[in-house]
Coordinates of C-alpha atoms in Angstrom, one line a residue:
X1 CA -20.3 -8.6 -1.8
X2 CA -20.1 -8.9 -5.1
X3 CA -17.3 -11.9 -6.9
X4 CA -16.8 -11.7 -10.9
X5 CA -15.8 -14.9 -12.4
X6 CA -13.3 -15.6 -15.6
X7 CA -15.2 -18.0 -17.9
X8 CA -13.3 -20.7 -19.1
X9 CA -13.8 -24.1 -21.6
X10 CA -14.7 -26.5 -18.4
X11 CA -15.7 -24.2 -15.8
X12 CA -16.0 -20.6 -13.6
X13 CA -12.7 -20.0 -12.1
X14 CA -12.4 -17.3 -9.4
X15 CA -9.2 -15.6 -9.2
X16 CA -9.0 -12.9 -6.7
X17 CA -7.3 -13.5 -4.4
X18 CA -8.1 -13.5 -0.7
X19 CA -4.8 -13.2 1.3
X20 CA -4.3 -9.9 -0.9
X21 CA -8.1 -8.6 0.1
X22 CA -6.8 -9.5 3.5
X23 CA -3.5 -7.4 3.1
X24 CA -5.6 -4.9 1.5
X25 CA -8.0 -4.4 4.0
X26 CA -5.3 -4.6 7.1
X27 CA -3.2 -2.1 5.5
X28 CA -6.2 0.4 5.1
X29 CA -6.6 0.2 8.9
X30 CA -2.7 0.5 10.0
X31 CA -2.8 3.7 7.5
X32 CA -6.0 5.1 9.9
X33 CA -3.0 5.0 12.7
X34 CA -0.2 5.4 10.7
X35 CA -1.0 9.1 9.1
X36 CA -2.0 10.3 12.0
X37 CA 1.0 9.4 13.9
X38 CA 3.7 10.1 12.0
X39 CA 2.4 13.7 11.7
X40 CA 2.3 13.7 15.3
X41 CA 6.1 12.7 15.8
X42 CA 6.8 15.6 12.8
X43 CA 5.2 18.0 15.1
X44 CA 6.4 16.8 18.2
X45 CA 10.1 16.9 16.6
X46 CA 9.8 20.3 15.4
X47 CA 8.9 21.7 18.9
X48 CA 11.3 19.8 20.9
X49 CA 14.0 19.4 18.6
X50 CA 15.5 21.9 16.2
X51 CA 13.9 21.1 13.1
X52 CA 14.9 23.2 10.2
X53 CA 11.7 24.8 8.3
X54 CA 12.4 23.6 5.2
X55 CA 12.9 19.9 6.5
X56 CA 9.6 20.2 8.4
X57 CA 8.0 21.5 4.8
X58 CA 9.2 19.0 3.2
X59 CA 8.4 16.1 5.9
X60 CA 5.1 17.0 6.2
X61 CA 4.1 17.5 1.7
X62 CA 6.2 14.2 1.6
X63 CA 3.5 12.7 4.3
X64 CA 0.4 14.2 2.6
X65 CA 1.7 12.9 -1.0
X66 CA 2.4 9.4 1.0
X67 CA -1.6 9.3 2.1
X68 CA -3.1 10.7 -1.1
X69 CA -1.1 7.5 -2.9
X70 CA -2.1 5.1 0.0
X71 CA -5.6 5.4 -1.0
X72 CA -4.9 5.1 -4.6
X73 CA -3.2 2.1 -3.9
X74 CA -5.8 0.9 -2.0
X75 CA -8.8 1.2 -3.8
X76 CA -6.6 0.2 -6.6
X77 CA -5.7 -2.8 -4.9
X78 CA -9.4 -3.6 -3.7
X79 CA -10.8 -2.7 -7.1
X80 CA -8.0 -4.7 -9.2
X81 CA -8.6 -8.2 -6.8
X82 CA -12.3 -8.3 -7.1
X83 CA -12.5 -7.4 -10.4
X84 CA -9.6 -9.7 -11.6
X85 CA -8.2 -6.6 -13.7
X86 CA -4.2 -6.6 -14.4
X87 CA -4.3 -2.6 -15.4
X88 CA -5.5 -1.6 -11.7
X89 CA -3.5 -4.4 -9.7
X90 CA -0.6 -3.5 -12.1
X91 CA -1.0 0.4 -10.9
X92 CA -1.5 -1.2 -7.5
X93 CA 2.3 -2.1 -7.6
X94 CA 3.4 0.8 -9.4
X95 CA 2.1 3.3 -6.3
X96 CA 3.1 0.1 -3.7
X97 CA 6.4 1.1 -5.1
X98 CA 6.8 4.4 -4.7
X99 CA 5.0 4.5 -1.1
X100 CA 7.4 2.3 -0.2
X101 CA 10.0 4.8 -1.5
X102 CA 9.0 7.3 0.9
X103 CA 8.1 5.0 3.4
X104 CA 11.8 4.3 3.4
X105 CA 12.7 8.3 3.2
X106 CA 11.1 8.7 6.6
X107 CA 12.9 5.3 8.1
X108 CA 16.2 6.3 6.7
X109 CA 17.0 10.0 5.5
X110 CA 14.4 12.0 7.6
X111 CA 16.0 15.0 9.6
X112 CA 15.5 13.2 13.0
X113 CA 14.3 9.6 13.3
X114 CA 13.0 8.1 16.1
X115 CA 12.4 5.3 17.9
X116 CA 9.0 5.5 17.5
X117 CA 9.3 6.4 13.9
X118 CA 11.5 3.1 13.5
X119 CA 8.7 0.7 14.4
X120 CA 5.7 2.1 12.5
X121 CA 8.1 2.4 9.5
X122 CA 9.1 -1.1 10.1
X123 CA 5.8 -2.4 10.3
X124 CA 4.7 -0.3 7.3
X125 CA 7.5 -1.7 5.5
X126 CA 6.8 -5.0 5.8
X127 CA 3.3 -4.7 5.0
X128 CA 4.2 -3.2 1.7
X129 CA 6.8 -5.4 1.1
X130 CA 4.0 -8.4 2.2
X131 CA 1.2 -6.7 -0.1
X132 CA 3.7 -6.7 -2.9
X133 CA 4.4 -9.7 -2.8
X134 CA 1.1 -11.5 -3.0
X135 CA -0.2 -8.6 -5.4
X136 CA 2.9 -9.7 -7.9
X137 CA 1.3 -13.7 -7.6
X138 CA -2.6 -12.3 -8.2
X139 CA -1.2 -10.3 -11.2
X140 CA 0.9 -13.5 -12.6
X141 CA -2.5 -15.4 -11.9
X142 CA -4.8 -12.9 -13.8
X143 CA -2.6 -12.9 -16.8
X144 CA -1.6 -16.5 -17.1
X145 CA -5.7 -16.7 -17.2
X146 CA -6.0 -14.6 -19.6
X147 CA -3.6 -17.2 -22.0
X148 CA -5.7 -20.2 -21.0
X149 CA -8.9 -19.6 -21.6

């Protein structure tokens, strides 16, 4: 693996940050479980249940959009720690944002919620809210660098 370093007057200072690659990396393997399960309550709600058509529609685009941002975020995330670059940890809260936006539409204001769909939320939710967090301390740690040196 490959680290970059931030020269400065006395000495190389690395600033990535390894609780966030951590996060990062934990996060990519709950969203492996995640995607697949939540589409597999959607579908089990709309046979069991009486789902309206344009709920399940919706539900399920809202899902895709929710992975197709996940990965974004992630390599955004990955990319932005390693290379100590505030533009893609920066985007890396934008999108933590907004996935947790509809991470909270399917906790909250889906059709039917679940038990099941409780505790994955839940636990999605806190890793976001976790990720954000530590990614908002890298990017205060990049830029106050970037003053320093």
């Amino acid at each position: 693996m490959r680290y970059f370093y931030r020269q400065t007057k006395w000495r190389n200072l690395k600033l990535s940050s390894v609780l966030l690659q951590i996060l990062l990396y934990f996060s990519a393997f709950y969203s492996v479980f995640y995607f697949p399960a939540s589409l597999s309550l959607i579908i089990y709600k709309s046979q069991v249940l009486s789902y309206p058509d344009s709920d399940l529609a919706l539900d399920v685009c809202l899902l895709l959009l929710m992975a197709t941002l996940d990965i974004i975020r992630l390599y955004w995330g990955v990319r932005g720690n390693l290379q100590e670059s505030e533009k893609y940890v920066g985007g890396n809260l934008v999108i933590t944002g907004l996935t947790l936006l509809l991470a909270v539409y399917f906790l909250v204001w889906q059709s039917y919620v679940l038990r099941a769909d409780v505790i994955i939320n839940s636990i999605l939710l806190c890793l976001y809210g976790l990720t954000g967090v530590v990614g908002f301390g890298a990017l205060a740690r990049f830029t106050r660098s970037e003053f320093k040196g």
